[in-house]
Coordinates of C-alpha atoms in Angstrom, one line a residue:
X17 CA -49.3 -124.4 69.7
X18 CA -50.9 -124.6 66.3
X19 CA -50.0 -122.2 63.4
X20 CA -52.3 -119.6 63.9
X21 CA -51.6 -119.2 67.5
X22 CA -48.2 -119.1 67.0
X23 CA -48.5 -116.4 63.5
X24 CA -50.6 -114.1 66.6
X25 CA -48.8 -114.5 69.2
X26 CA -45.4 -113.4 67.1
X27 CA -47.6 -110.4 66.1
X28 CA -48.7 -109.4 69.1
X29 CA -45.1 -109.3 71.0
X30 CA -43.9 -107.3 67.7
X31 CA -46.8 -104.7 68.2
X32 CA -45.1 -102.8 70.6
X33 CA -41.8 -102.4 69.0
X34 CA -43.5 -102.2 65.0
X35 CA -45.7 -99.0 66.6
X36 CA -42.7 -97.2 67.8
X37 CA -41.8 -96.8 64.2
X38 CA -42.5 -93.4 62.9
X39 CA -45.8 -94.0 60.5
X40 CA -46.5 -97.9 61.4
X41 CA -50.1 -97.0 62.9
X42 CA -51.4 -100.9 63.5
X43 CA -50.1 -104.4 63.2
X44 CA -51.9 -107.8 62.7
X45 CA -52.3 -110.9 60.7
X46 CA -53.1 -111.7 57.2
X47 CA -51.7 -113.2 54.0
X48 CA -47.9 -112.4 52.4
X49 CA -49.6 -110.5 49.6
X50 CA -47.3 -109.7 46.1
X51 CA -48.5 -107.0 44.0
X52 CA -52.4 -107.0 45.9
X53 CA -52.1 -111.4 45.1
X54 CA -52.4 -113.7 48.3
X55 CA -49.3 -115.7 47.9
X56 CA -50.6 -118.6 50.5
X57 CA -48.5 -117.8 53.1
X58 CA -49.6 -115.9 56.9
X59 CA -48.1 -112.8 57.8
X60 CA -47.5 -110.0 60.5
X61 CA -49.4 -107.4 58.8
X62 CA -47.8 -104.3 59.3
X63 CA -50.3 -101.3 58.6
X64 CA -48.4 -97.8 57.6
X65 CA -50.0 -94.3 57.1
X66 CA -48.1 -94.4 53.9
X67 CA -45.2 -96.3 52.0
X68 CA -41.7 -95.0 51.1
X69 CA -39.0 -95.9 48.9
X70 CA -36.6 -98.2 50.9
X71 CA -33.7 -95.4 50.2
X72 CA -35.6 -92.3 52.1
X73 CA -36.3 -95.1 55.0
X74 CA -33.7 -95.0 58.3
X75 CA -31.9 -98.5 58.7
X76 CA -33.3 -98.0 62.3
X77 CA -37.0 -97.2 61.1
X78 CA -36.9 -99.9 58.6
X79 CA -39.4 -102.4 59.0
X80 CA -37.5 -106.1 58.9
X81 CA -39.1 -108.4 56.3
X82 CA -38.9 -111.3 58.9
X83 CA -40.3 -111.5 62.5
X84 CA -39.8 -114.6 64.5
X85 CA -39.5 -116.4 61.2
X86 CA -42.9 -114.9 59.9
X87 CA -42.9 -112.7 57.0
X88 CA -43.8 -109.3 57.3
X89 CA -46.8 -107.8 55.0
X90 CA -46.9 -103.5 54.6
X91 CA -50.3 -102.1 53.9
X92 CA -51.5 -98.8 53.6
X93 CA -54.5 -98.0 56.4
X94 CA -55.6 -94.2 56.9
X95 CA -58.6 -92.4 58.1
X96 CA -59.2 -95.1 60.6
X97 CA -62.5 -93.7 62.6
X98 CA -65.7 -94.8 64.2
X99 CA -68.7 -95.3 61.8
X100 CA -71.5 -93.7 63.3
X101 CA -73.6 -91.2 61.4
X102 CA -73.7 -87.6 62.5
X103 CA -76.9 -86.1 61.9
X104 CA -77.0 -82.9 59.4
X105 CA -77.9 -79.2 59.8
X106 CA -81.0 -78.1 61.4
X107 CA -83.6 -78.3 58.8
X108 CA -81.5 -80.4 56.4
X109 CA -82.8 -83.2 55.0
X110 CA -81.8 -86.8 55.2
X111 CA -81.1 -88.6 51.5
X112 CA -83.7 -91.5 51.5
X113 CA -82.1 -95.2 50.5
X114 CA -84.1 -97.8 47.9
X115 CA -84.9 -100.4 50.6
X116 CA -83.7 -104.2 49.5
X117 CA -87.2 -106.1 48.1
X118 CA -89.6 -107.4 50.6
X119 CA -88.0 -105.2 54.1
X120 CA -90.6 -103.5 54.7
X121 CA -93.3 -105.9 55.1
X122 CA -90.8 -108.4 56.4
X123 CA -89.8 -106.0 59.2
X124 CA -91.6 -103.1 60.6
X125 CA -90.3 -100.1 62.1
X126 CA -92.6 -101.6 65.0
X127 CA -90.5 -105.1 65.0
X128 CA -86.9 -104.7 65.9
X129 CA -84.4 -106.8 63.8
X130 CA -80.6 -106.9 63.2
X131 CA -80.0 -103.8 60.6
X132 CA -82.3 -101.3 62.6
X133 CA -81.2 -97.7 63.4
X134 CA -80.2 -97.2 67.1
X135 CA -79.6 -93.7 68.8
X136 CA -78.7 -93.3 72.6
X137 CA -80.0 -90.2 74.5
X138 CA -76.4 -88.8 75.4
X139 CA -76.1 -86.9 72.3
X140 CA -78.6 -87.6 69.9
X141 CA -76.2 -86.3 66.8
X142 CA -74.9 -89.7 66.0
X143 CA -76.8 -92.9 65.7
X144 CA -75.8 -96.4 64.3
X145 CA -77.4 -99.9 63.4
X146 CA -78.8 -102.7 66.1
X147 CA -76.6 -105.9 65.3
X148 CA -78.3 -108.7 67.1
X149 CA -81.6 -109.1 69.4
X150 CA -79.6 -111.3 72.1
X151 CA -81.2 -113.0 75.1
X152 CA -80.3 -114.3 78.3
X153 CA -78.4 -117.8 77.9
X154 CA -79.9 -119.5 81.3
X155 CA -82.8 -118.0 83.8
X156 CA -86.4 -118.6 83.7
X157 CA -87.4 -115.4 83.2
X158 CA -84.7 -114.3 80.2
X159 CA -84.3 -110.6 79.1
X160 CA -84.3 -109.4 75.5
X161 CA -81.4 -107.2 74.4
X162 CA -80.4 -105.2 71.3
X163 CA -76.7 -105.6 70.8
X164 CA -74.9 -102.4 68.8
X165 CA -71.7 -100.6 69.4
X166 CA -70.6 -98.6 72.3
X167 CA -69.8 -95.4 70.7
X168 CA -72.6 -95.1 69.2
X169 CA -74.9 -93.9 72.2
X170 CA -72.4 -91.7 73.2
X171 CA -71.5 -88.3 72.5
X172 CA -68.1 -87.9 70.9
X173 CA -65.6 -84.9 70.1
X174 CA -63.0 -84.5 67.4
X175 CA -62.8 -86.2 63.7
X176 CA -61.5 -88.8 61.8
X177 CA -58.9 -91.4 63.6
X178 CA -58.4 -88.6 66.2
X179 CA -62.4 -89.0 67.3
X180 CA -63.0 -89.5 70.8
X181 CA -65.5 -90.7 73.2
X182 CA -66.3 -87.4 76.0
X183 CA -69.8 -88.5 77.8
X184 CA -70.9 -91.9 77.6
X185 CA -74.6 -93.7 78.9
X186 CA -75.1 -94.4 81.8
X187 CA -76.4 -98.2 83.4
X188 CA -79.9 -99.1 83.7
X189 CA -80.8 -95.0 83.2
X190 CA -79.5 -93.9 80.0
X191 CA -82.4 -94.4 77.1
X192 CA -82.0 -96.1 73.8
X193 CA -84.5 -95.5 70.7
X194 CA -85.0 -96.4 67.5
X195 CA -85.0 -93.5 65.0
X196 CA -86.0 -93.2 61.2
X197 CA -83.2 -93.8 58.7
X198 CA -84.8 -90.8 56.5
X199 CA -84.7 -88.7 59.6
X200 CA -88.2 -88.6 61.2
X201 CA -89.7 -90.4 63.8
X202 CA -92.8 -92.0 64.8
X203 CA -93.8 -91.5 68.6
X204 CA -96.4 -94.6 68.4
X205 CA -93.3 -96.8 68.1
X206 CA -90.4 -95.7 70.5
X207 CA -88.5 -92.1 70.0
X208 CA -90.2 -90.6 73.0
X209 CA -89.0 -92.6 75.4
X210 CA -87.1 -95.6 73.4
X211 CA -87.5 -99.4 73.5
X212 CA -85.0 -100.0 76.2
X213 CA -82.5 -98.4 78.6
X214 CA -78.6 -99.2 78.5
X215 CA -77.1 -101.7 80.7
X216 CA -73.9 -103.1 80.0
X217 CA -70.6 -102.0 77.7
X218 CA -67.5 -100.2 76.7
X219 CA -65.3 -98.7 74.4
X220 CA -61.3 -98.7 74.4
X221 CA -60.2 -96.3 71.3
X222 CA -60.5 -97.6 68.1
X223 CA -60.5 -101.0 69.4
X224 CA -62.6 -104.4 69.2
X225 CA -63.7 -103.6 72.7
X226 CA -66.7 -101.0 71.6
X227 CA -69.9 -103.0 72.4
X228 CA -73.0 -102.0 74.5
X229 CA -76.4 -104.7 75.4
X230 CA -79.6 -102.4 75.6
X231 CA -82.4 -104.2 77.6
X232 CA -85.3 -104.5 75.8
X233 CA -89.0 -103.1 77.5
X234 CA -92.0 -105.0 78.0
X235 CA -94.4 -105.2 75.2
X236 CA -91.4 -104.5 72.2
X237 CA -91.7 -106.5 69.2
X238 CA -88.5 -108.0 68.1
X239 CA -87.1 -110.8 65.9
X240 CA -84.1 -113.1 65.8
X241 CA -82.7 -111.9 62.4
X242 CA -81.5 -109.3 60.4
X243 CA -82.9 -107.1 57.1
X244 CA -82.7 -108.4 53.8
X245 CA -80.1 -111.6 55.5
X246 CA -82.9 -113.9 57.5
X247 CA -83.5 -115.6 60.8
X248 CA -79.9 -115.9 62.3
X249 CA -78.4 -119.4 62.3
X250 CA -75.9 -119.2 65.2
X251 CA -72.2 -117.9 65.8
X252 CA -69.5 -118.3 63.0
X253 CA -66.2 -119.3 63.5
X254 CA -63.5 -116.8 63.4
X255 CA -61.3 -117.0 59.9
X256 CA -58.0 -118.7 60.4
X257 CA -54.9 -117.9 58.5
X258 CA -55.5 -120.6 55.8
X259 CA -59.0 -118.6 54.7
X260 CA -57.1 -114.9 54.6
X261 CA -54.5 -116.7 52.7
X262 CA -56.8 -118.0 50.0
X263 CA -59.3 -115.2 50.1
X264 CA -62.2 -117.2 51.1
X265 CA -63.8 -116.0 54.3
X266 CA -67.0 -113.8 52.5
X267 CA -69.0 -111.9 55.1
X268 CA -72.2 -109.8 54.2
X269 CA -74.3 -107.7 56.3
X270 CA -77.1 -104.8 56.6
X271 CA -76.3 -101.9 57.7
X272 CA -79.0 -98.9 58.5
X273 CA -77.6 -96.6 55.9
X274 CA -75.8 -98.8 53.1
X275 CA -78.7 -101.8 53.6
X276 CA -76.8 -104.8 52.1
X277 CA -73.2 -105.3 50.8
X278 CA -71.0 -108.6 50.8
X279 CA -67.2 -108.7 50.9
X280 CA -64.3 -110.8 52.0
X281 CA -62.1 -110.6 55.5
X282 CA -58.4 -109.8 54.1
X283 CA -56.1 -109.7 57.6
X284 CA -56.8 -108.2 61.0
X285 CA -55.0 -105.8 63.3
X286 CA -54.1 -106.4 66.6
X287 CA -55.4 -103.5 69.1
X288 CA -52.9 -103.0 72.0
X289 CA -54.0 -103.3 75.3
X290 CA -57.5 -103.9 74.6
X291 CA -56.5 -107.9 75.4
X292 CA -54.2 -110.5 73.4
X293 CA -54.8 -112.0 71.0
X294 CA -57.8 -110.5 70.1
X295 CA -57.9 -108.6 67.3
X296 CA -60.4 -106.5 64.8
X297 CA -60.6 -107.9 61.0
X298 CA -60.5 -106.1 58.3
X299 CA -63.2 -106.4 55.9
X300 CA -62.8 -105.1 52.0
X301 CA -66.0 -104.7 49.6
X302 CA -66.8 -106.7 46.7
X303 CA -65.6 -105.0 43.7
X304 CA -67.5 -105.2 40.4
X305 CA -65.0 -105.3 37.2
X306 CA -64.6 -101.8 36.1
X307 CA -65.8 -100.3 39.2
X308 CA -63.7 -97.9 40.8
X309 CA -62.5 -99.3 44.4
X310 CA -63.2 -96.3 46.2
X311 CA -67.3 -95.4 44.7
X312 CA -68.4 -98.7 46.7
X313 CA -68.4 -99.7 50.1
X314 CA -68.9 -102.2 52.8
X315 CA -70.2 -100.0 55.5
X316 CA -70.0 -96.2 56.2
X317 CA -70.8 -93.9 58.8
X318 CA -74.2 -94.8 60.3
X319 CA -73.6 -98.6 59.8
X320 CA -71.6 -99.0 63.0
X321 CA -72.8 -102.0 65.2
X322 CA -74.2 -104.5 62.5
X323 CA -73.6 -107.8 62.1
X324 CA -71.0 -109.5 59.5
X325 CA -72.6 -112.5 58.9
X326 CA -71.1 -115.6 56.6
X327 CA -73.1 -116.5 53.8
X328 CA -75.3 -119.2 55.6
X329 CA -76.3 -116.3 58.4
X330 CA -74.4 -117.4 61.3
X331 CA -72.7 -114.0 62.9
X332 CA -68.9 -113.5 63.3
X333 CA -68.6 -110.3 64.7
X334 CA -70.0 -107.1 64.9
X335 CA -68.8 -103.7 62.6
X336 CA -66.9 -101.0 64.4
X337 CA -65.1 -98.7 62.3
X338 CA -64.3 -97.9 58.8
X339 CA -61.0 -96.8 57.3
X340 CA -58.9 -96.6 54.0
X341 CA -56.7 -98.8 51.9
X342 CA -54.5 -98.5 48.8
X343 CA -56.8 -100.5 46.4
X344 CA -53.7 -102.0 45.1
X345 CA -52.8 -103.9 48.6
X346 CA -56.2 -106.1 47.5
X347 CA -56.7 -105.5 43.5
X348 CA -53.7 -106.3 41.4
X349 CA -53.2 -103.5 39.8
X350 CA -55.4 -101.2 40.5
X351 CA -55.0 -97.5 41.6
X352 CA -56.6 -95.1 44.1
X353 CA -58.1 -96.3 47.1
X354 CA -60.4 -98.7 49.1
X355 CA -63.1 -98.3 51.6
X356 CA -62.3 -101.0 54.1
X357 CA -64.7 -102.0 57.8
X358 CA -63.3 -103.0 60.8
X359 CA -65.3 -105.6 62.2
X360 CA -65.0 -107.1 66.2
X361 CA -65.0 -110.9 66.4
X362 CA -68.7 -111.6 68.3
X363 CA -66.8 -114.6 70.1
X364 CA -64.5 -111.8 72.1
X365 CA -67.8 -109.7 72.8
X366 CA -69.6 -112.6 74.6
X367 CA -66.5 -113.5 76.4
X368 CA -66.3 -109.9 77.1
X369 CA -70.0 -109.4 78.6
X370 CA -70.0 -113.1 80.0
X371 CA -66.3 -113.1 82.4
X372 CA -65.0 -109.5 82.2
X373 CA -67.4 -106.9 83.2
X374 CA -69.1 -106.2 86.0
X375 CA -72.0 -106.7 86.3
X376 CA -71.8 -110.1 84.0
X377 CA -74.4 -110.5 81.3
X378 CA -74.5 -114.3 79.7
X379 CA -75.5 -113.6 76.4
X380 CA -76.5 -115.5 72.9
X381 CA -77.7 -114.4 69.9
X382 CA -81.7 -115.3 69.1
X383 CA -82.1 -117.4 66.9
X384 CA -85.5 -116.8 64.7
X385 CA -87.3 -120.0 62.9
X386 CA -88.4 -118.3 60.2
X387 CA -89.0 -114.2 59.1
X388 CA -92.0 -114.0 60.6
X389 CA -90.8 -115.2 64.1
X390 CA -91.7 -111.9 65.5
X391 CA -91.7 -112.4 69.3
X392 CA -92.8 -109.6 72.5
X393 CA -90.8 -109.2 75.2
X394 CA -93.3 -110.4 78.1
X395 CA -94.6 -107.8 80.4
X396 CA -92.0 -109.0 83.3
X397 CA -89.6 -106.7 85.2
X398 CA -87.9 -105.9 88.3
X399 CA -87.7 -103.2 91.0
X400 CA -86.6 -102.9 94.0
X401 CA -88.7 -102.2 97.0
X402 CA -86.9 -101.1 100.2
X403 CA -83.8 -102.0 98.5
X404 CA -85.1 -105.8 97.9
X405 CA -85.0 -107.1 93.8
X406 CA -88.3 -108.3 93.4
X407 CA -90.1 -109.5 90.0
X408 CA -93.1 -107.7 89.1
X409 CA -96.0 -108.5 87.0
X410 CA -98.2 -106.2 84.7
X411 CA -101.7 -107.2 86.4
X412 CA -104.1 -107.9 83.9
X413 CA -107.3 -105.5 83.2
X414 CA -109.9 -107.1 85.0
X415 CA -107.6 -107.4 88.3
X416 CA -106.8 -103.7 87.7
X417 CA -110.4 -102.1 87.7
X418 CA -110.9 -104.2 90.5
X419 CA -108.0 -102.7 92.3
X420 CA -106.7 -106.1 92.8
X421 CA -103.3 -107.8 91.7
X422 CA -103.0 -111.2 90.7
X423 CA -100.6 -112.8 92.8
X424 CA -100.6 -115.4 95.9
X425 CA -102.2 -115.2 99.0
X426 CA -106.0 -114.3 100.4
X427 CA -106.0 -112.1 97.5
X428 CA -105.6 -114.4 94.8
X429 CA -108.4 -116.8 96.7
X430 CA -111.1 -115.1 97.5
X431 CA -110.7 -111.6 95.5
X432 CA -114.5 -111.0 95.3
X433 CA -114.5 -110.9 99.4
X434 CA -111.1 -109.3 99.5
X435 CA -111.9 -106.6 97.6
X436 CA -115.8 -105.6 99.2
X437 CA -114.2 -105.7 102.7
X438 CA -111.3 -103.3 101.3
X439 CA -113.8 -101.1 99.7
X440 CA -115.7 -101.3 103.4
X441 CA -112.7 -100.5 105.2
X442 CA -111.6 -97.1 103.4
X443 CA -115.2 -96.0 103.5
X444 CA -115.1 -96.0 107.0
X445 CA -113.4 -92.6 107.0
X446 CA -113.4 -89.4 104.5
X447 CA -110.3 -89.5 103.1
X448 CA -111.4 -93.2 102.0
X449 CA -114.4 -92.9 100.7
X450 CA -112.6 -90.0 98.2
X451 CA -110.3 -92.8 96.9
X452 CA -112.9 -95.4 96.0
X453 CA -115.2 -92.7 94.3
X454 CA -112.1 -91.8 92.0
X455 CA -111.4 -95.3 91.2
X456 CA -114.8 -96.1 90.4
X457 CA -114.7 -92.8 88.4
X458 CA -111.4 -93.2 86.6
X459 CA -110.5 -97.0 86.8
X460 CA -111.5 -97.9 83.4
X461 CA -109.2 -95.0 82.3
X462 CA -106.1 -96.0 84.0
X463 CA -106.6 -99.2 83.2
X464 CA -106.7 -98.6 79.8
X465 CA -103.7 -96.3 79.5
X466 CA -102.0 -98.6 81.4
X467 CA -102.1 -101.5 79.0
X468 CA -102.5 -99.9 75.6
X469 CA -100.8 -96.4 75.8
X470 CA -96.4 -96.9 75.2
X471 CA -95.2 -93.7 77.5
X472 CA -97.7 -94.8 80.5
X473 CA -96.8 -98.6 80.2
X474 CA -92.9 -97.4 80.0
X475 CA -93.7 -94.7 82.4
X476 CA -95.5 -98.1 85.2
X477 CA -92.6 -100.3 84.5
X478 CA -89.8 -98.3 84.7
X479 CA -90.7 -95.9 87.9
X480 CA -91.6 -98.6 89.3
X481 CA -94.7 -98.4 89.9
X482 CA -96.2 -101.8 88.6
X483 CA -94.0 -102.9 91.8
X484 CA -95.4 -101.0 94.2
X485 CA -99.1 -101.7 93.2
X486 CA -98.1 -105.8 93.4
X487 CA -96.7 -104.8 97.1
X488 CA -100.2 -102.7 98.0
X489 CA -102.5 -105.7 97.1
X490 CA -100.4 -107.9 99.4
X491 CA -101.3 -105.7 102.3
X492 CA -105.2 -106.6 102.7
X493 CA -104.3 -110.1 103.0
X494 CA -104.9 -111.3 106.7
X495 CA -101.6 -113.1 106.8
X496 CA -99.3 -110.2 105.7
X497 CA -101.3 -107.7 107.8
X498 CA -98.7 -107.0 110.3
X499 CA -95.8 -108.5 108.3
X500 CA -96.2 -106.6 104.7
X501 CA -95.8 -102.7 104.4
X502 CA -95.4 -100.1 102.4
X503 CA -92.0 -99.4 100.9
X504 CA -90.7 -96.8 101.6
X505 CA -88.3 -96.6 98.6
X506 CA -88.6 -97.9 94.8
X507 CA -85.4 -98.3 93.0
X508 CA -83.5 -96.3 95.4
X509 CA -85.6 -93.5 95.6
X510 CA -88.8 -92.4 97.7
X511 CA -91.6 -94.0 96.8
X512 CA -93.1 -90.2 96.3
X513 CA -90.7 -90.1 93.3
X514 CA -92.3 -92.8 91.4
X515 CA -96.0 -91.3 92.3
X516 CA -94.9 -87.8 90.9
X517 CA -93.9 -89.8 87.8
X518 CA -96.7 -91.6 87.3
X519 CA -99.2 -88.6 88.1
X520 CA -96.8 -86.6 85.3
X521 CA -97.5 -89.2 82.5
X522 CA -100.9 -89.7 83.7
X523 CA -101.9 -86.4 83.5
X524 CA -100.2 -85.9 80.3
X525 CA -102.0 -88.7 78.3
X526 CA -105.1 -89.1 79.9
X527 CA -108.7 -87.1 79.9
X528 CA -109.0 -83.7 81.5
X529 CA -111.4 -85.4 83.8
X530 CA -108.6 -87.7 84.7
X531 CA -105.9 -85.1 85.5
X532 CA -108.0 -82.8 87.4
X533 CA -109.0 -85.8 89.7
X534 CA -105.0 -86.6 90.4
X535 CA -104.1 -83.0 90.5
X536 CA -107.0 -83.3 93.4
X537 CA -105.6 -86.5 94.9
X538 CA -101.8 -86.1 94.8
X539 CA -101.3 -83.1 97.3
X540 CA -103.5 -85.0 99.6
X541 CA -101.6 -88.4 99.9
X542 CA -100.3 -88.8 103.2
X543 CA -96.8 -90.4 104.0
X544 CA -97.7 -94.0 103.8
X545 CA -93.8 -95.4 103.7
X546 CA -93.1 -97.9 105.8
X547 CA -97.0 -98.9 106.9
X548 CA -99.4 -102.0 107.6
X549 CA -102.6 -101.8 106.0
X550 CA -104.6 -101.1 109.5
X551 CA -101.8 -98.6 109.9
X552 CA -102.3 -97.3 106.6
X553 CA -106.3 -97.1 107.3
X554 CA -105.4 -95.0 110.2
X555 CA -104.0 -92.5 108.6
X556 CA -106.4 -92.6 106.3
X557 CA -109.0 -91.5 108.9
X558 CA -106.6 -88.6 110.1
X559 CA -106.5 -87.1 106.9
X560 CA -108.5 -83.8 106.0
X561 CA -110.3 -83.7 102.5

């Protein structure tokens, strides 16, 4: 077992019986430090909510200044909490941060990028900062994902260290946005509806396990790096013992309210049951001479879920939580305080998605080539039909004014004849010859709020109903005509569900023309679940107008 192993291991069987001490309040790893100087050696960190003479201390209560033949190390930690941002009274007005040179025309509120603001739609009083874009490590067809903090899209109770998590998202329904740092939004980009819906993640108290993956929607712009740091450059090593002993593991990052700070990891703390030996680090800001400790900062509330990137941009883990030092444990000689982040090591958060939750997500960072590798998450998505997964397309313009999908079969061959003898076959009765003077009527429209308008393309995807039109085309084709139907549900829900959605958005963002034809139409349909196409035309021609 090498050194470091051994040095956590030690620590982590202490943890039980350190925390039963009255005021210990975490324990971990780090250097021996003398007067806030590394002396070169690894410790069990011991973390107190304050230090007392050795005389007012029990013999009992005393902490031993050997473990397992590893020095012991006290620091002072209080006001350990979670670091997202509560938002301010009604009315009240957000302070407005001096962007870093070059942001905004490097990335756009439309783009998304590491250093972004994230809110969920549990309780829309906190919000925090995107980490990573991440993507699917194997599969032809990989997903995008933002990667940020658990607790941040969730809606929490209490203050301080004694914060808690009450109502969290819930999978593949919950929505995520993207909402101005200063406070407003912009509904062209994603607050209405967000850029993607919550699929995976946790929280365990204040631990390292506090990470959530939000799928990304078709047509988001996103890039593989982060504000103000670059294109990411991969996954950083964890620091070992040597590097906290000598001070020399520096970490910077961008946070959506503090933008960019640097600093260097000092020790970590070991989180009980949240799983051995994993453990948060413990990052400490950069201190200017003659700077008080406590006026600067490596994160603060808000910044939860960035990356803490080395200084060549590859990511080690992702910011947490915040707390508060004695400056003097880090600064020789210095008094007050220090404002110190908690950051999860991105190695366990892989592992964690990858072999641990259910269902499993195989994750990596992206990796951008340069800063203006802005990439769109292709039009691709899933539903299921009838309870079957099936991967849908966003038909292009053209095949959509011609009611047609492009896909395989008689459709796809011959769609010039496929479509004449469909529009001959609903003209045969009343109820027909309504539809295809409404598409001839509207077509254009739908078509074009379809593939340019955000809430209608979000609103097709997501109901489903980009699935359901792939399945309708099938139904014409002469070898499906007594094998395809229907569904009868979309996404485990009747398939009237996801036409009542779509009618909703349609009527909302389309002409009046438009929505007094659907309010027409809608009322009308008949039950089609569950029907051939020459069933389908005969209840077609059994259906009053």
């Amino acid at each position: 077992m090498d050194t470091d192993a051994e040095l956590y291991a030690a620590a982590a069987r202490a943890t039980e019986r350190l925390l039963r001490i009255p005021g210990v309040n975490a324990v971990g790893v780090g250097p021996k430090r003398v007067g806030g100087v590394a002396q070169g050696v690894g410790a069990i960190q011991v973390h107190v909510d304050h230090k007392r003479p050795l005389s007012e201390v029990d013999k009992v209560d005393r902490i031993p200044a050997e473990i397992e033949g590893h020095p012991t190390n006290v620091a002072t930690l209080i006001n350990r909490r979670y670091a997202a941002l509560p938002d301010p009274a009604p009315g009240e007005c957000y302070g407005k941060r001096q962007p870093p040179p070059d942001i905004d025309t490097q990335f756009k509120d439309a783009v998304l990028a590491g250093g972004g603001p994230i809110s969920g739609r549990v309780d829309e009083t906190h919000r925090g900062t995107i980490g990573l874009l991440m993507e699917d490590v194997a599969g032809t067809n990989k997903k995008i994902y933002a990667l940020t903090c658990y607790h941040v899209l969730c809606k929490l109770s209490g203050t301080g260290s004694d914060q808690t998590v009450v109502a969290g998202p819930v999978r593949e329904k919950a929505i995520v946005g993207q909402v101005d740092p200063n406070g407003s939004c912009s509904c062209s980009h994603c607050c209405d509806d967000g850029f993607g819906e919550f699929v995976q993640g946790e929280v365990f108290g204040h631990s390292w396990r506090d990470m959530a993956l939000v799928r990304l929607r078709p047509g988001t712009k996103y890039i593989g790096g982060i504000k103000a740091l670059g294109p990411v450059a991969g996954i950083a090593p964890n620091p070992t013992v040597d590097q906290l002993n000598k001070d020399t593991y520096l970490v910077r990052k961008y946070g959506n309210v503090t933008g960019k700070t640097g600093g260097r990891v000092v020790s970590s703390i070991i989180d009980p049951g949240a799983g051995d030996p994993v453990a948060h680090f413990v990052v400490v800001p950069h201190i200017p001479k003659g700077a008080a400790p406590d006026s600067l900062h490596f994160a603060v509330e808000g910044d939860s879920g960035a990356a803490v990137v080395t200084p060549d941009t590859r990511v080690m883990g992702m910011l947490t939580g915040i707390g508060t030092y004695e400056a003097k444990e880090f600064f020789p000689g210095t008094d007050g305080f220090v404002n110190a982040t908690l950051v999860a090591p991105l190695s366990a958060i892989l592992i964690r998605f990858r072999q641990q939750l259910d269902p499993k997500f195989d994750v990596t960072p992206v990796l951008a080539t340069s800063p203006n590798d802005i990439r769109t998450v292709p039009p691709n998505a899933t539903a299921l039909l009838d309870g079957e997964q099936v991967a849908v397309r966003m038909p292009s313009a053209a095949a959509v004014a011609q009611g047609l999908a492009q896909g395989p079969g008689e459709a796809a061959r011959r769609p010039h004849e496929v479509r004449d003898r469909v529009r001959a076959d609903l003209s045969a009765s009343p109820f027909g010859q309504e539809l295809v003077r409404l598409w001839l009527r509207h077509g254009p429209e739908v078509v074009d709020l379809v593939n340019h308008d955000r809430q209608v393309l979000t609103t097709w995807h997501r109901s489903g109903a980009s699935a359901v039109h792939q399945r309708l085309a099938r139904l014409p084709d002469t070898a499906a005509l007594t094998t395809a139907r229907f569904p009868a549900t979309v996404n485990d829900a009747p398939v009237a569900d996801c036409v009542a959605r779509m009618h909703a958005v349609l009527a909302r963002r389309g002409s009046p023309a438009l929505r007094a034809a659907l309010d027409w139409l809608v009322p009308r349909l008949p039950d089609l679940a569950g029907l051939t196409y020459p069933q389908l035309l005969d209840v077609f021609d059994g259906t009053r107008v």
